[in-house]
Amino acid sequence: MDSKSIFDFAFSVNVMEHVNDVGNVLERVGTSLKLGAKYRFTCPNYYFPYEPHFNIPTLFSKKLTEKFFNRRIFESSDVLDPVGVWDSLNWINVTQIKKFQKRTEGFEVQFNRSFLVSIIERIGTDREFALRRSPLMRGFLLWIVKLHLHKIAVLIPVITQPVIDCAITRISIEEVS
């Protein structure tokens, strides 16, 4: 994307975990925004020890996770192209996004701490979404929603939440470094 300062809004859903260079993509999308415009994206947060495409726990690194869960990953019948999907995952996390903000002037980064609450609530209202979770996880999440305990998820620091909901606002038009 080589366009500069032309878009009022940009968004992506479950895309950022598949890009080769998170910082470069954030910079390129950011410079395509007009002053005051936003880029909002959601994606998994790989600081949380769970890989949602394959419904597996993560074990400290992509390499170790692959070694331990090799068959569940590469022989998955739930993922259309398990090899391609696994190879494309960059294990994005909140710290990578914060590093972008520190090294790149002209952008404000905000994380939505309440996104996790809405994700948990979705288990009870979206059957297809719910069926992507294990029966045990579905039951547990439905139970905490019934008790309204899911609302305390807003207190969990964004760095440790399983999902990222981020808005990047262009606050100046100076050239990025």
Coordinates of C-alpha atoms in Angstrom, one line a residue:
M1 CA 0.0 0.0 0.0
D2 CA 1.8 3.1 -1.2
S3 CA -1.0 5.6 -0.9
K4 CA -0.4 8.4 1.6
S5 CA -3.0 10.2 3.6
I6 CA -6.1 9.2 1.6
F7 CA -8.2 7.0 3.8
D8 CA -10.7 8.0 6.6
F9 CA -10.8 4.6 8.1
A10 CA -9.2 1.1 7.7
F11 CA -9.9 -2.1 9.5
S12 CA -9.0 -5.8 9.5
V13 CA -10.3 -8.7 11.4
N14 CA -8.1 -11.7 12.0
V15 CA -5.5 -10.6 9.4
M16 CA -2.6 -9.1 11.4
E17 CA -1.5 -12.5 12.7
H18 CA -0.8 -13.5 9.0
V19 CA 1.4 -10.6 7.8
N20 CA 5.1 -11.0 7.4
D21 CA 6.2 -7.8 9.2
V22 CA 3.7 -6.4 11.7
G23 CA 5.6 -3.1 12.2
N24 CA 5.9 -2.5 8.4
V25 CA 2.2 -3.2 7.9
L26 CA 1.2 -0.9 10.7
E27 CA 3.4 1.8 9.3
R28 CA 2.2 1.5 5.7
V29 CA -1.5 1.3 6.8
G30 CA -0.9 4.2 9.2
T31 CA 0.7 6.5 6.5
S32 CA -2.3 5.8 4.2
L33 CA -4.6 7.4 6.8
K34 CA -5.7 11.0 6.8
L35 CA -5.0 13.1 9.8
G36 CA -7.4 12.0 12.6
A37 CA -8.3 8.8 10.8
K38 CA -8.1 5.4 12.4
Y39 CA -7.0 1.8 11.6
R40 CA -8.8 -0.7 13.8
F41 CA -7.9 -4.3 13.9
T42 CA -8.6 -7.4 15.9
C43 CA -6.5 -10.5 16.1
P44 CA -5.2 -13.1 18.5
N45 CA -2.7 -12.0 21.1
Y46 CA 0.0 -14.7 21.2
Y47 CA 1.2 -13.7 24.7
F48 CA -1.9 -15.6 25.8
P49 CA -1.0 -19.4 25.6
Y50 CA -3.6 -20.4 23.0
E51 CA -3.6 -20.7 19.2
P52 CA -7.2 -20.2 18.0
H53 CA -6.8 -21.5 14.4
F54 CA -5.9 -24.9 15.6
N55 CA -7.5 -24.8 19.1
I56 CA -4.3 -25.7 20.8
P57 CA -2.3 -24.3 23.7
T58 CA 0.9 -22.6 22.8
L59 CA 4.2 -23.7 24.5
F60 CA 6.5 -20.6 24.8
S61 CA 7.5 -20.5 21.1
K62 CA 6.0 -21.4 17.7
K63 CA 8.8 -23.9 17.1
L64 CA 8.2 -25.8 20.4
T65 CA 4.4 -25.7 19.9
E66 CA 4.9 -27.1 16.4
K67 CA 7.1 -29.9 17.6
F68 CA 4.7 -30.9 20.4
F69 CA 1.4 -30.5 18.4
N70 CA 2.8 -31.5 15.0
R71 CA 0.0 -33.9 14.1
R72 CA -2.8 -31.7 15.4
I73 CA -1.5 -28.8 13.3
F74 CA -0.5 -30.4 10.0
E75 CA -3.2 -33.1 9.9
S76 CA -6.0 -30.8 11.0
S77 CA -9.3 -31.3 9.2
D78 CA -10.8 -28.2 10.7
V79 CA -8.3 -25.8 8.8
L80 CA -8.6 -25.6 5.0
D81 CA -4.8 -25.3 4.5
P82 CA -3.1 -26.3 7.8
V83 CA 0.4 -26.0 6.5
G84 CA -0.2 -22.6 4.9
V85 CA -2.1 -21.2 7.9
W86 CA 0.6 -22.4 10.3
D87 CA 3.4 -21.1 8.2
S88 CA 1.7 -17.7 7.9
L89 CA 1.3 -17.1 11.7
N90 CA 3.6 -14.5 13.1
W91 CA 2.5 -14.7 16.7
I92 CA 1.7 -11.0 17.0
N93 CA 1.4 -9.6 20.6
V94 CA 0.6 -6.4 22.4
T95 CA 4.3 -5.6 22.9
Q96 CA 5.0 -5.6 19.1
I97 CA 2.3 -3.0 18.7
K98 CA 3.6 -0.9 21.6
K99 CA 7.1 -1.1 20.0
F100 CA 5.7 0.3 16.8
Q101 CA 4.2 3.2 18.7
K102 CA 7.5 4.0 20.4
R103 CA 9.6 3.9 17.3
T104 CA 7.1 5.6 15.0
E105 CA 5.9 9.2 15.6
G106 CA 2.5 10.5 14.5
F107 CA 0.3 7.7 15.8
E108 CA -1.7 7.1 18.9
V109 CA -2.4 3.5 19.8
Q110 CA -5.3 2.4 22.0
F111 CA -6.4 -1.0 23.1
N112 CA -10.0 -1.9 23.9
R113 CA -10.0 -3.8 27.2
S114 CA -13.7 -4.7 26.9
F115 CA -13.4 -6.6 23.7
L116 CA -12.9 -9.9 25.5
V117 CA -16.2 -9.4 27.3
S118 CA -18.0 -9.3 24.0
I119 CA -16.1 -12.3 22.7
I120 CA -17.2 -14.3 25.7
E121 CA -20.8 -13.2 25.3
R122 CA -20.7 -14.2 21.7
I123 CA -20.4 -17.9 22.7
G124 CA -24.0 -17.7 23.9
T125 CA -25.4 -15.9 20.8
D126 CA -23.4 -17.2 17.8
R127 CA -23.8 -20.9 17.4
E128 CA -21.2 -21.2 14.6
F129 CA -18.7 -19.3 16.7
A130 CA -19.4 -21.4 19.8
L131 CA -18.9 -24.6 17.9
R132 CA -15.3 -23.6 17.1
R133 CA -14.6 -24.1 20.8
S134 CA -14.3 -27.4 22.7
P135 CA -17.4 -28.5 24.5
L136 CA -15.6 -28.1 27.8
M137 CA -14.6 -24.5 27.0
R138 CA -18.1 -23.7 25.7
G139 CA -19.7 -25.0 28.8
F140 CA -17.3 -23.1 31.1
L141 CA -17.8 -19.8 29.2
L142 CA -21.6 -20.2 29.1
W143 CA -21.5 -20.8 32.9
I144 CA -19.5 -17.7 33.6
V145 CA -21.8 -15.6 31.3
K146 CA -24.9 -16.9 33.2
L147 CA -23.3 -15.8 36.5
H148 CA -22.2 -12.5 34.9
L149 CA -18.6 -13.2 35.9
H150 CA -17.3 -12.6 32.4
K151 CA -17.7 -8.8 32.9
I152 CA -14.6 -8.8 35.1
A153 CA -12.6 -9.7 32.0
V154 CA -12.4 -5.9 31.5
L155 CA -10.0 -5.8 34.4
I156 CA -7.5 -8.2 32.7
P157 CA -4.5 -6.2 31.3
V158 CA -4.5 -6.1 27.5
I159 CA -1.1 -7.7 27.4
T160 CA -2.5 -10.9 28.8
Q161 CA -5.9 -11.0 27.1
P162 CA -6.3 -13.7 24.4
V163 CA -7.5 -11.2 21.8
I164 CA -6.3 -7.8 20.6
D165 CA -8.7 -5.0 19.7
C166 CA -6.5 -2.1 18.7
A167 CA -7.2 1.4 17.2
I168 CA -4.3 3.3 15.7
T169 CA -5.1 7.0 15.1
R170 CA -3.0 9.2 12.9
I171 CA -2.3 12.3 15.0
S172 CA 0.3 14.0 12.7
I173 CA 1.3 13.9 9.0
E174 CA 5.0 14.1 9.6
E175 CA 7.1 11.5 7.8
V176 CA 7.4 8.3 9.8
S177 CA 10.9 7.1 10.7

